[in-house]
GROMACS .gro file of C-alpha atoms in nm:
model
  270
    1MET     CA    1  23.699   6.098   4.526
    2SER     CA    2  23.969   5.905   4.689
    3HIS     CA    3  24.189   6.056   4.989
    4ASN     CA    4  24.357   5.775   5.031
    5LEU     CA    5  24.250   5.773   5.378
    6LEU     CA    6  24.271   5.339   5.381
    7LYS     CA    7  24.608   5.285   5.181
    8GLY     CA    8  24.802   5.013   5.266
    9LYS     CA    9  24.493   4.894   5.523
   10ARG     CA   10  24.380   4.579   5.509
   11GLY     CA   11  24.056   4.451   5.618
   12ILE     CA   12  23.759   4.178   5.631
   13ILE     CA   13  23.423   4.293   5.529
   14SER     CA   14  23.096   4.104   5.593
   15GLY     CA   15  22.773   4.088   5.462
   16ALA     CA   16  22.818   4.210   5.120
   17LEU     CA   17  22.499   4.068   4.953
   18ASP     CA   18  22.362   4.301   4.654
   19GLN     CA   19  22.425   4.641   4.557
   20ASN     CA   20  22.181   4.753   4.821
   21SER     CA   21  22.386   4.600   5.115
   22ILE     CA   22  22.559   4.851   5.370
   23ALA     CA   23  22.878   4.650   5.303
   24TRP     CA   24  22.917   4.647   4.908
   25LYS     CA   25  22.915   5.010   4.964
   26VAL     CA   26  23.155   4.962   5.249
   27ALA     CA   27  23.384   4.777   4.977
   28GLU     CA   28  23.359   4.973   4.665
   29LYS     CA   29  23.442   5.279   4.923
   30ALA     CA   30  23.752   5.103   5.064
   31LYS     CA   31  23.914   4.951   4.789
   32GLU     CA   32  23.856   5.327   4.653
   33GLN     CA   33  24.053   5.512   4.964
   34GLY     CA   34  24.314   5.244   4.907
   35ALA     CA   35  24.225   4.940   5.099
   36SER     CA   36  24.244   4.531   4.999
   37PHE     CA   37  24.037   4.343   5.226
   38THR     CA   38  23.836   4.029   5.259
   39LEU     CA   39  23.491   3.937   5.165
   40THR     CA   40  23.266   3.704   5.402
   41ASN     CA   41  22.932   3.567   5.440
   42ALA     CA   42  22.712   3.274   5.538
   43PRO     CA   43  22.759   2.998   5.249
   44ILE     CA   44  22.368   3.068   5.186
   45ALA     CA   45  22.362   3.417   5.152
   46MET     CA   46  22.658   3.375   4.913
   47ARG     CA   47  22.397   3.184   4.702
   48MET     CA   48  22.172   3.439   4.723
   49GLY     CA   49  22.299   3.739   4.663
   50GLU     CA   50  22.591   3.887   4.417
   51ILE     CA   51  22.922   3.841   4.589
   52ASN     CA   52  23.103   3.719   4.325
   53LYS     CA   53  23.067   4.004   4.087
   54LEU     CA   54  23.188   4.235   4.400
   55ALA     CA   55  23.557   4.042   4.484
   56GLU     CA   56  23.553   4.087   4.092
   57GLN     CA   57  23.514   4.434   4.080
   58CYS     CA   58  23.779   4.536   4.416
   59GLY     CA   59  23.994   4.265   4.324
   60SER     CA   60  23.897   4.079   4.632
   61GLU     CA   61  23.894   3.686   4.772
   62ILE     CA   62  23.604   3.545   4.909
   63ILE     CA   63  23.636   3.361   5.245
   64PRO     CA   64  23.351   3.201   5.322
   65ALA     CA   65  23.227   3.201   5.693
   66ASP     CA   66  22.924   3.062   5.905
   67ALA     CA   67  23.006   3.343   6.175
   68THR     CA   68  22.835   3.167   6.446
   69SER     CA   69  23.140   2.891   6.375
   70MET     CA   70  23.432   2.934   6.541
   71GLU     CA   71  23.645   2.698   6.335
   72ASP     CA   72  23.503   2.892   6.004
   73LEU     CA   73  23.627   3.222   6.205
   74GLU     CA   74  23.915   3.086   6.253
   75ASN     CA   75  23.958   2.984   5.888
   76LEU     CA   76  23.859   3.353   5.786
   77PHE     CA   77  24.097   3.525   6.010
   78THR     CA   78  24.336   3.304   5.887
   79LYS     CA   79  24.329   3.309   5.533
   80SER     CA   80  24.268   3.676   5.537
   81GLN     CA   81  24.581   3.774   5.680
   82GLU     CA   82  24.774   3.505   5.448
   83ALA     CA   83  24.571   3.665   5.122
   84LEU     CA   84  24.625   4.009   5.256
   85GLY     CA   85  24.999   3.963   5.361
   86GLY     CA   86  24.946   4.056   5.682
   87LYS     CA   87  24.771   4.120   6.020
   88ILE     CA   88  24.376   4.334   6.012
   89ASP     CA   89  24.357   4.686   5.997
   90PHE     CA   90  23.969   4.680   6.017
   91VAL     CA   91  23.649   4.457   6.050
   92LEU     CA   92  23.339   4.480   5.924
   93HIS     CA   93  23.064   4.311   6.130
   94SER     CA   94  22.746   4.374   5.930
   95ILE     CA   95  22.526   4.047   5.983
   96GLY     CA   96  22.201   4.025   6.136
   97MET     CA   97  21.855   3.787   6.070
   98SER     CA   98  21.589   3.714   6.313
   99PRO     CA   99  21.386   3.376   6.205
  100ASN     CA  100  21.014   3.479   6.387
  101VAL     CA  101  21.068   3.815   6.192
  102ARG     CA  102  21.110   3.623   5.833
  103LYS     CA  103  20.804   3.411   5.998
  104GLY     CA  104  20.617   3.644   6.085
  105LYS     CA  105  20.578   3.529   6.417
  106SER     CA  106  20.458   3.767   6.690
  107TYR     CA  107  20.645   3.928   6.957
  108GLY     CA  108  20.398   3.705   7.216
  109ASP     CA  109  20.465   3.433   6.990
  110LEU     CA  110  20.832   3.369   6.962
  111ASN     CA  111  21.008   3.062   6.861
  112TYR     CA  112  21.288   3.039   7.152
  113ASP     CA  113  21.498   2.863   6.967
  114TRP     CA  114  21.490   3.060   6.661
  115PHE     CA  115  21.525   3.381   6.964
  116GLN     CA  116  21.886   3.212   7.047
  117LYS     CA  117  21.934   3.171   6.684
  118THR     CA  118  21.895   3.562   6.627
  119LEU     CA  119  22.067   3.662   6.938
  120ASP     CA  120  22.354   3.397   6.834
  121VAL     CA  121  22.368   3.492   6.426
  122SER     CA  122  22.317   3.889   6.467
  123ALA     CA  123  22.513   3.978   6.815
  124LEU     CA  124  22.692   3.677   6.958
  125SER     CA  125  22.887   3.661   6.652
  126PHE     CA  126  23.041   3.986   6.694
  127HIS     CA  127  23.199   3.866   7.023
  128LYS     CA  128  23.291   3.518   6.832
  129MET     CA  129  23.413   3.763   6.548
  130MET     CA  130  23.675   3.928   6.829
  131GLN     CA  131  23.742   3.625   7.036
  132THR     CA  132  23.845   3.484   6.736
  133ALA     CA  133  24.079   3.789   6.650
  134GLU     CA  134  24.227   3.835   6.948
  135LYS     CA  135  24.313   3.449   7.047
  136LEU     CA  136  24.498   3.442   6.691
  137ASP     CA  137  24.651   3.818   6.778
  138ALA     CA  138  24.567   3.932   6.408
  139MET     CA  139  24.486   4.266   6.449
  140ASN     CA  140  24.722   4.568   6.407
  141GLU     CA  141  24.728   4.785   6.676
  142TRP     CA  142  24.542   5.078   6.614
  143GLY     CA  143  24.290   4.872   6.398
  144SER     CA  144  23.931   4.920   6.400
  145ILE     CA  145  23.636   4.693   6.455
  146VAL     CA  146  23.277   4.828   6.348
  147GLY     CA  147  22.941   4.658   6.358
  148LEU     CA  148  22.632   4.767   6.267
  149SER     CA  149  22.316   4.847   6.484
  150TYR     CA  150  21.945   5.035   6.482
  151ILE     CA  151  21.811   5.265   6.768
  152ALA     CA  152  21.540   4.935   6.844
  153ALA     CA  153  21.812   4.882   7.045
  154GLN     CA  154  21.694   5.190   7.281
  155ARG     CA  155  21.354   5.241   7.200
  156THR     CA  156  21.097   5.033   7.089
  157PHE     CA  157  20.962   4.963   6.744
  158PRO     CA  158  20.681   4.641   6.749
  159ASP     CA  159  20.794   4.508   6.376
  160TYR     CA  160  21.160   4.468   6.497
  161SER     CA  161  21.073   4.193   6.741
  162ASP     CA  162  21.402   3.993   6.884
  163MET     CA  163  21.599   4.199   6.657
  164ALA     CA  164  21.538   4.449   6.897
  165GLN     CA  165  21.698   4.249   7.194
  166ALA     CA  166  22.015   4.156   6.934
  167LYS     CA  167  22.092   4.483   6.869
  168ALA     CA  168  22.107   4.560   7.250
  169LEU     CA  169  22.334   4.340   7.261
  170LEU     CA  170  22.576   4.393   6.970
  171GLU     CA  171  22.607   4.751   7.124
  172SER     CA  172  22.701   4.574   7.508
  173ILE     CA  173  22.919   4.352   7.353
  174ALA     CA  174  23.107   4.636   7.135
  175ARG     CA  175  23.163   4.838   7.482
  176SER     CA  176  23.332   4.540   7.674
  177TYR     CA  177  23.549   4.427   7.375
  178GLY     CA  178  23.632   4.732   7.281
  179TYR     CA  179  23.736   4.784   7.653
  180ARG     CA  180  23.939   4.446   7.644
  181LEU     CA  181  24.115   4.511   7.289
  182GLY     CA  182  24.190   4.891   7.343
  183VAL     CA  183  24.409   4.788   7.655
  184SER     CA  184  24.565   4.518   7.463
  185LYS     CA  185  24.597   4.624   7.130
  186LYS     CA  186  24.492   4.992   7.121
  187VAL     CA  187  24.229   4.911   6.855
  188ARG     CA  188  23.872   5.077   6.849
  189VAL     CA  189  23.504   4.892   6.875
  190ASN     CA  190  23.247   5.126   6.776
  191THR     CA  191  22.867   5.039   6.646
  192ILE     CA  192  22.673   5.212   6.427
  193SER     CA  193  22.299   5.290   6.457
  194GLN     CA  194  22.173   5.340   6.108
  195SER     CA  195  21.889   5.515   5.922
  196PRO     CA  196  21.615   5.256   5.843
  197THR     CA  197  21.794   5.165   5.491
  198MET     CA  198  21.652   5.036   5.172
  199THR     CA  199  21.846   4.704   5.175
  200THR     CA  200  21.737   4.358   5.055
  201ALA     CA  201  21.747   4.297   5.449
  202GLY     CA  202  21.564   4.588   5.593
  203SER     CA  203  21.315   4.579   5.375
  204GLY     CA  204  21.153   4.241   5.459
  205VAL     CA  205  21.075   4.395   5.761
  206PRO     CA  206  20.685   4.418   5.783
  207GLY     CA  207  20.563   4.763   5.740
  208PHE     CA  208  20.869   4.882   5.671
  209ASP     CA  209  20.789   5.132   5.417
  210VAL     CA  210  20.535   5.316   5.554
  211PHE     CA  211  20.829   5.363   5.861
  212PHE     CA  212  21.085   5.465   5.613
  213ASN     CA  213  20.868   5.782   5.541
  214TYR     CA  214  20.808   5.828   5.864
  215ALA     CA  215  21.120   5.807   5.938
  216ASP     CA  216  21.273   6.024   5.680
  217LYS     CA  217  21.027   6.320   5.798
  218MET     CA  218  21.152   6.278   6.161
  219SER     CA  219  21.536   6.353   6.053
  220PRO     CA  220  21.581   6.710   5.979
  221LEU     CA  221  21.865   6.578   5.721
  222GLY     CA  222  21.633   6.315   5.603
  223ASN     CA  223  21.702   5.918   5.626
  224ALA     CA  224  22.124   5.842   5.562
  225ASP     CA  225  22.133   5.618   5.284
  226ALA     CA  226  22.378   5.301   5.243
  227GLU     CA  227  22.651   5.492   5.079
  228SER     CA  228  22.661   5.747   5.351
  229CYS     CA  229  22.681   5.484   5.622
  230ALA     CA  230  22.947   5.351   5.412
  231ASP     CA  231  23.143   5.698   5.401
  232TYR     CA  232  23.078   5.659   5.786
  233CYS     CA  233  23.225   5.317   5.814
  234ILE     CA  234  23.536   5.442   5.632
  235THR     CA  235  23.627   5.739   5.877
  236LEU     CA  236  23.635   5.500   6.134
  237PHE     CA  237  23.864   5.266   5.989
  238SER     CA  238  24.061   5.546   5.909
  239ASP     CA  239  24.336   5.714   6.140
  240LEU     CA  240  24.135   6.008   6.180
  241THR     CA  241  23.908   5.859   6.463
  242ARG     CA  242  24.176   5.678   6.661
  243MET     CA  243  24.063   5.802   6.994
  244VAL     CA  244  23.670   5.671   6.929
  245THR     CA  245  23.581   5.369   7.084
  246MET     CA  246  23.329   5.208   7.288
  247GLN     CA  247  23.073   5.421   7.132
  248ASN     CA  248  22.762   5.357   6.978
  249LEU     CA  249  22.742   5.647   6.707
  250MET     CA  250  22.373   5.759   6.554
  251HIS     CA  251  22.378   5.788   6.158
  252ASP     CA  252  22.062   5.854   6.173
  253GLY     CA  253  21.967   6.232   5.996
  254GLY     CA  254  21.928   6.363   6.332
  255PHE     CA  255  21.649   6.085   6.403
  256SER     CA  256  21.768   6.026   6.716
  257THR     CA  257  21.702   6.328   6.905
  258SER     CA  258  21.440   6.440   6.728
  259GLY     CA  259  21.089   6.517   6.961
  260ILE     CA  260  20.858   6.588   6.600
  261THR     CA  261  20.966   6.793   6.313
  262ASP     CA  262  20.736   7.005   6.096
  263ALA     CA  263  20.778   6.780   5.809
  264LEU     CA  264  20.593   6.504   6.039
  265VAL     CA  265  20.291   6.815   6.112
  266GLU     CA  266  20.213   6.896   5.814
  267GLU     CA  267  20.176   6.503   5.729
  268LEU     CA  268  19.940   6.469   6.027
  269SER     CA  269  19.760   6.723   5.975
  270LYS     CA  270  19.639   6.639   5.596
   0.00000   0.00000   0.00000
Protein backbone atom coordinates (compact mmCIF):
# COMPACT_ATOMS: atom_id res chain seq x y z
CA MET A 1 0.00 0.00 0.00
CA SER A 2 1.36 3.41 -0.97
CA HIS A 3 1.24 6.38 1.40
CA ASN A 4 3.52 8.46 -0.87
CA LEU A 5 6.12 8.59 1.91
CA LEU A 6 8.88 9.25 -0.63
CA LYS A 7 6.94 11.30 -3.17
CA GLY A 8 9.33 13.59 -5.03
CA LYS A 9 12.44 12.13 -3.38
CA ARG A 10 15.50 11.03 -5.36
CA GLY A 11 17.82 8.24 -4.27
CA ILE A 12 20.63 5.79 -4.96
CA ILE A 13 20.14 2.12 -4.07
CA SER A 14 23.18 -0.16 -4.07
CA GLY A 15 23.49 -3.91 -3.76
CA ALA A 16 20.40 -5.31 -5.52
CA LEU A 17 21.50 -8.69 -6.84
CA ASP A 18 18.30 -10.70 -7.22
CA GLN A 19 14.77 -10.92 -5.83
CA ASN A 20 16.09 -12.26 -2.50
CA SER A 21 18.19 -9.14 -1.88
CA ILE A 22 17.11 -6.64 0.73
CA ALA A 23 18.16 -3.87 -1.67
CA TRP A 24 15.84 -5.34 -4.32
CA LYS A 25 12.92 -5.15 -1.88
CA VAL A 26 13.90 -1.60 -0.90
CA ALA A 27 13.81 -0.57 -4.56
CA GLU A 28 10.34 -2.02 -5.02
CA LYS A 29 9.06 -0.30 -1.87
CA ALA A 30 10.71 3.02 -2.77
CA LYS A 31 9.07 2.94 -6.18
CA GLU A 32 5.73 2.14 -4.57
CA GLN A 33 6.12 5.12 -2.22
CA GLY A 34 6.74 7.58 -5.05
CA ALA A 35 10.55 7.84 -5.20
CA SER A 36 12.78 7.95 -8.25
CA PHE A 37 16.25 6.46 -7.96
CA THR A 38 19.24 4.97 -9.70
CA LEU A 39 20.50 1.45 -9.09
CA THR A 40 24.13 0.53 -8.68
CA ASN A 41 26.30 -2.48 -8.05
CA ALA A 42 29.81 -3.66 -8.85
CA PRO A 43 30.18 -4.84 -12.47
CA ILE A 44 30.97 -8.42 -11.35
CA ALA A 45 27.86 -8.53 -9.14
CA MET A 46 25.75 -7.21 -11.98
CA ARG A 47 26.88 -10.06 -14.21
CA MET A 48 25.83 -12.54 -11.50
CA GLY A 49 22.44 -10.99 -10.75
CA GLU A 50 19.27 -9.75 -12.39
CA ILE A 51 19.51 -6.00 -11.87
CA ASN A 52 18.34 -5.21 -15.41
CA LYS A 53 14.98 -6.76 -14.60
CA LEU A 54 14.63 -4.58 -11.50
CA ALA A 55 15.63 -1.45 -13.42
CA GLU A 56 12.93 -2.10 -16.02
CA GLN A 57 10.37 -2.77 -13.29
CA CYS A 58 11.19 0.48 -11.45
CA GLY A 59 11.97 2.68 -14.44
CA SER A 60 15.46 3.24 -13.03
CA GLU A 61 18.81 3.85 -14.66
CA ILE A 62 21.68 1.50 -13.75
CA ILE A 63 25.03 3.13 -13.01
CA PRO A 64 27.72 0.47 -12.44
CA ALA A 65 30.19 1.35 -9.68
CA ASP A 66 32.88 -0.39 -7.69
CA ALA A 67 32.13 1.09 -4.25
CA THR A 68 35.83 0.96 -3.34
CA SER A 69 36.73 3.26 -6.27
CA MET A 70 36.53 6.99 -5.66
CA GLU A 71 36.40 7.58 -9.42
CA ASP A 72 33.45 5.22 -9.80
CA LEU A 73 31.64 6.81 -6.85
CA GLU A 74 32.13 10.32 -8.23
CA ASN A 75 30.64 9.11 -11.50
CA LEU A 76 27.77 7.46 -9.61
CA PHE A 77 26.74 10.60 -7.72
CA THR A 78 27.28 12.89 -10.70
CA LYS A 79 25.35 10.71 -13.15
CA SER A 80 22.60 10.03 -10.60
CA GLN A 81 21.95 13.74 -10.17
CA GLU A 82 21.84 14.16 -13.93
CA ALA A 83 19.49 11.22 -14.40
CA LEU A 84 17.17 12.20 -11.55
CA GLY A 85 17.17 15.93 -12.13
CA GLY A 86 18.58 17.14 -8.84
CA LYS A 87 20.36 16.38 -5.60
CA ILE A 88 19.95 13.09 -3.74
CA ASP A 89 17.56 12.60 -0.81
CA PHE A 90 18.42 9.03 0.21
CA VAL A 91 21.15 6.43 -0.21
CA LEU A 92 21.12 2.74 0.65
CA HIS A 93 24.48 1.06 1.29
CA SER A 94 23.80 -2.67 1.02
CA ILE A 95 27.30 -3.90 0.30
CA GLY A 96 29.28 -6.65 2.00
CA MET A 97 31.77 -9.31 0.99
CA SER A 98 34.52 -11.34 2.66
CA PRO A 99 36.99 -13.34 0.55
CA ASN A 100 38.05 -15.17 3.72
CA VAL A 101 34.49 -16.36 4.36
CA ARG A 102 33.95 -17.22 0.71
CA LYS A 103 37.09 -19.31 0.61
CA GLY A 104 36.49 -21.00 3.96
CA LYS A 105 39.49 -19.57 5.83
CA SER A 106 39.27 -20.05 9.59
CA TYR A 107 39.49 -17.01 11.86
CA GLY A 108 42.91 -18.13 13.09
CA ASP A 109 44.26 -18.46 9.57
CA LEU A 110 43.04 -15.32 7.83
CA ASN A 111 44.62 -14.00 4.69
CA TYR A 112 45.32 -10.38 5.68
CA ASP A 113 45.21 -9.04 2.15
CA TRP A 114 41.72 -10.53 1.93
CA PHE A 115 40.90 -9.11 5.36
CA GLN A 116 41.73 -5.63 4.09
CA LYS A 117 39.53 -6.31 1.07
CA THR A 118 36.68 -7.26 3.43
CA LEU A 119 37.04 -3.96 5.28
CA ASP A 120 37.36 -1.93 2.09
CA VAL A 121 34.31 -3.44 0.38
CA SER A 122 32.05 -3.85 3.41
CA ALA A 123 32.83 -0.76 5.50
CA LEU A 124 35.27 1.77 4.02
CA SER A 125 33.03 1.95 0.96
CA PHE A 126 30.39 3.49 3.25
CA HIS A 127 32.82 6.25 4.20
CA LYS A 128 33.88 6.68 0.58
CA MET A 129 30.26 7.06 -0.51
CA MET A 130 29.58 9.77 2.06
CA GLN A 131 32.88 11.57 1.48
CA THR A 132 32.14 11.63 -2.24
CA ALA A 133 28.60 12.90 -1.67
CA GLU A 134 29.90 15.61 0.66
CA LYS A 135 32.64 16.82 -1.68
CA LEU A 136 30.22 16.95 -4.61
CA ASP A 137 27.52 18.57 -2.42
CA ALA A 138 25.24 15.87 -3.81
CA MET A 139 22.84 15.47 -0.86
CA ASN A 140 19.76 17.57 -0.17
CA GLU A 141 19.27 18.92 3.33
CA TRP A 142 17.39 16.49 5.59
CA GLY A 143 18.49 13.60 3.40
CA SER A 144 18.99 10.09 4.77
CA ILE A 145 21.79 7.54 4.37
CA VAL A 146 21.32 3.96 5.58
CA GLY A 147 23.79 1.08 5.81
CA LEU A 148 22.88 -2.54 6.53
CA SER A 149 24.67 -4.13 9.48
CA TYR A 150 24.47 -7.22 11.69
CA ILE A 151 24.68 -7.99 15.42
CA ALA A 152 28.06 -9.69 14.91
CA ALA A 153 29.42 -6.15 15.31
CA GLN A 154 28.64 -6.54 19.04
CA ARG A 155 28.59 -10.31 19.60
CA THR A 156 30.75 -13.20 18.44
CA PHE A 157 29.45 -15.55 15.77
CA PRO A 158 32.34 -17.88 14.82
CA ASP A 159 31.48 -18.42 11.15
CA TYR A 160 30.98 -14.70 10.51
CA SER A 161 34.75 -14.25 10.74
CA ASP A 162 36.24 -10.92 9.59
CA MET A 163 32.83 -9.64 8.49
CA ALA A 164 32.22 -8.96 12.21
CA GLN A 165 35.03 -6.41 12.21
CA ALA A 166 33.70 -4.91 8.99
CA LYS A 167 30.25 -4.39 10.52
CA ALA A 168 31.74 -2.85 13.67
CA LEU A 169 33.67 -0.43 11.47
CA LEU A 170 30.57 0.29 9.39
CA GLU A 171 28.61 1.28 12.50
CA SER A 172 31.45 3.47 13.77
CA ILE A 173 31.64 5.27 10.43
CA ALA A 174 27.89 5.88 10.57
CA ARG A 175 28.27 7.64 13.92
CA SER A 176 31.26 9.75 12.91
CA TYR A 177 29.94 10.75 9.50
CA GLY A 178 26.44 11.10 10.90
CA TYR A 179 27.74 13.85 13.17
CA ARG A 180 29.58 15.57 10.35
CA LEU A 181 26.70 15.51 7.87
CA GLY A 182 24.17 16.36 10.55
CA VAL A 183 25.99 19.58 11.43
CA SER A 184 26.71 20.61 7.84
CA LYS A 185 23.59 19.48 5.93
CA LYS A 186 21.04 18.08 8.39
CA VAL A 187 21.62 14.74 6.65
CA ARG A 188 21.06 11.76 8.92
CA VAL A 189 23.10 8.56 8.86
CA ASN A 190 21.99 5.28 10.43
CA THR A 191 22.64 1.56 10.25
CA ILE A 192 20.07 -1.22 10.51
CA SER A 193 21.15 -4.39 12.30
CA GLN A 194 19.03 -6.94 10.49
CA SER A 195 18.04 -10.51 11.41
CA PRO A 196 19.80 -13.33 9.56
CA THR A 197 18.02 -13.16 6.23
CA MET A 198 17.61 -15.66 3.42
CA THR A 199 19.51 -13.63 0.84
CA THR A 200 22.04 -14.96 -1.66
CA ALA A 201 24.88 -13.41 0.35
CA GLY A 202 23.59 -14.42 3.79
CA SER A 203 22.92 -18.02 2.92
CA GLY A 204 26.53 -18.36 1.73
CA VAL A 205 27.81 -18.26 5.32
CA PRO A 206 28.64 -21.78 6.61
CA GLY A 207 26.00 -23.17 8.99
CA PHE A 208 23.56 -20.43 8.03
CA ASP A 209 20.47 -22.65 8.04
CA VAL A 210 21.13 -23.81 11.60
CA PHE A 211 21.72 -20.30 12.87
CA PHE A 212 18.71 -18.93 10.99
CA ASN A 213 16.49 -21.42 12.82
CA TYR A 214 18.16 -20.68 16.16
CA ALA A 215 17.67 -16.91 15.74
CA ASP A 216 14.06 -17.46 14.73
CA LYS A 217 13.42 -19.34 17.98
CA MET A 218 15.31 -16.71 20.00
CA SER A 219 13.19 -13.87 18.61
CA PRO A 220 9.73 -13.28 20.15
CA LEU A 221 8.50 -12.00 16.79
CA GLY A 222 10.60 -14.40 14.73
CA ASN A 223 13.25 -13.32 12.24
CA ALA A 224 12.60 -10.12 10.32
CA ASP A 225 12.50 -10.91 6.61
CA ALA A 226 13.87 -8.87 3.71
CA GLU A 227 10.54 -7.26 2.93
CA SER A 228 10.02 -5.98 6.48
CA CYS A 229 13.59 -4.66 6.48
CA ALA A 230 12.76 -2.78 3.29
CA ASP A 231 9.74 -1.25 5.02
CA TYR A 232 12.02 -0.07 7.83
CA CYS A 233 14.46 1.45 5.32
CA ILE A 234 11.60 3.38 3.73
CA THR A 235 10.64 4.91 7.09
CA LEU A 236 14.25 6.03 7.56
CA PHE A 237 14.29 7.62 4.11
CA SER A 238 11.03 9.42 4.83
CA ASP A 239 10.43 12.69 6.66
CA LEU A 240 8.85 10.77 9.55
CA THR A 241 12.32 10.06 10.99
CA ARG A 242 13.94 13.47 10.53
CA MET A 243 15.45 13.49 14.01
CA VAL A 244 16.89 9.96 13.98
CA THR A 245 20.61 9.86 13.25
CA MET A 246 23.90 8.21 14.29
CA GLN A 247 21.97 5.14 15.46
CA ASN A 248 22.44 1.42 14.99
CA LEU A 249 18.82 0.29 14.88
CA MET A 250 18.03 -3.32 15.76
CA HIS A 251 15.57 -4.90 13.33
CA ASP A 252 15.63 -8.49 14.54
CA GLY A 253 12.28 -9.48 16.03
CA GLY A 254 13.66 -8.98 19.55
CA PHE A 255 16.66 -11.31 19.20
CA SER A 256 19.15 -8.74 20.51
CA THR A 257 17.40 -8.36 23.87
CA SER A 258 16.20 -11.92 24.49
CA GLY A 259 18.06 -14.07 27.02
CA ILE A 260 16.21 -17.26 26.13
CA THR A 261 12.73 -18.05 24.86
CA ASP A 262 10.19 -20.80 25.49
CA ALA A 263 10.57 -21.95 21.89
CA LEU A 264 14.30 -22.48 22.35
CA VAL A 265 13.86 -24.18 25.74
CA GLU A 266 11.39 -26.55 24.13
CA GLU A 267 13.81 -27.27 21.27
CA LEU A 268 16.74 -27.92 23.61
CA SER A 269 14.63 -30.15 25.86
CA LYS A 270 13.86 -32.66 23.11
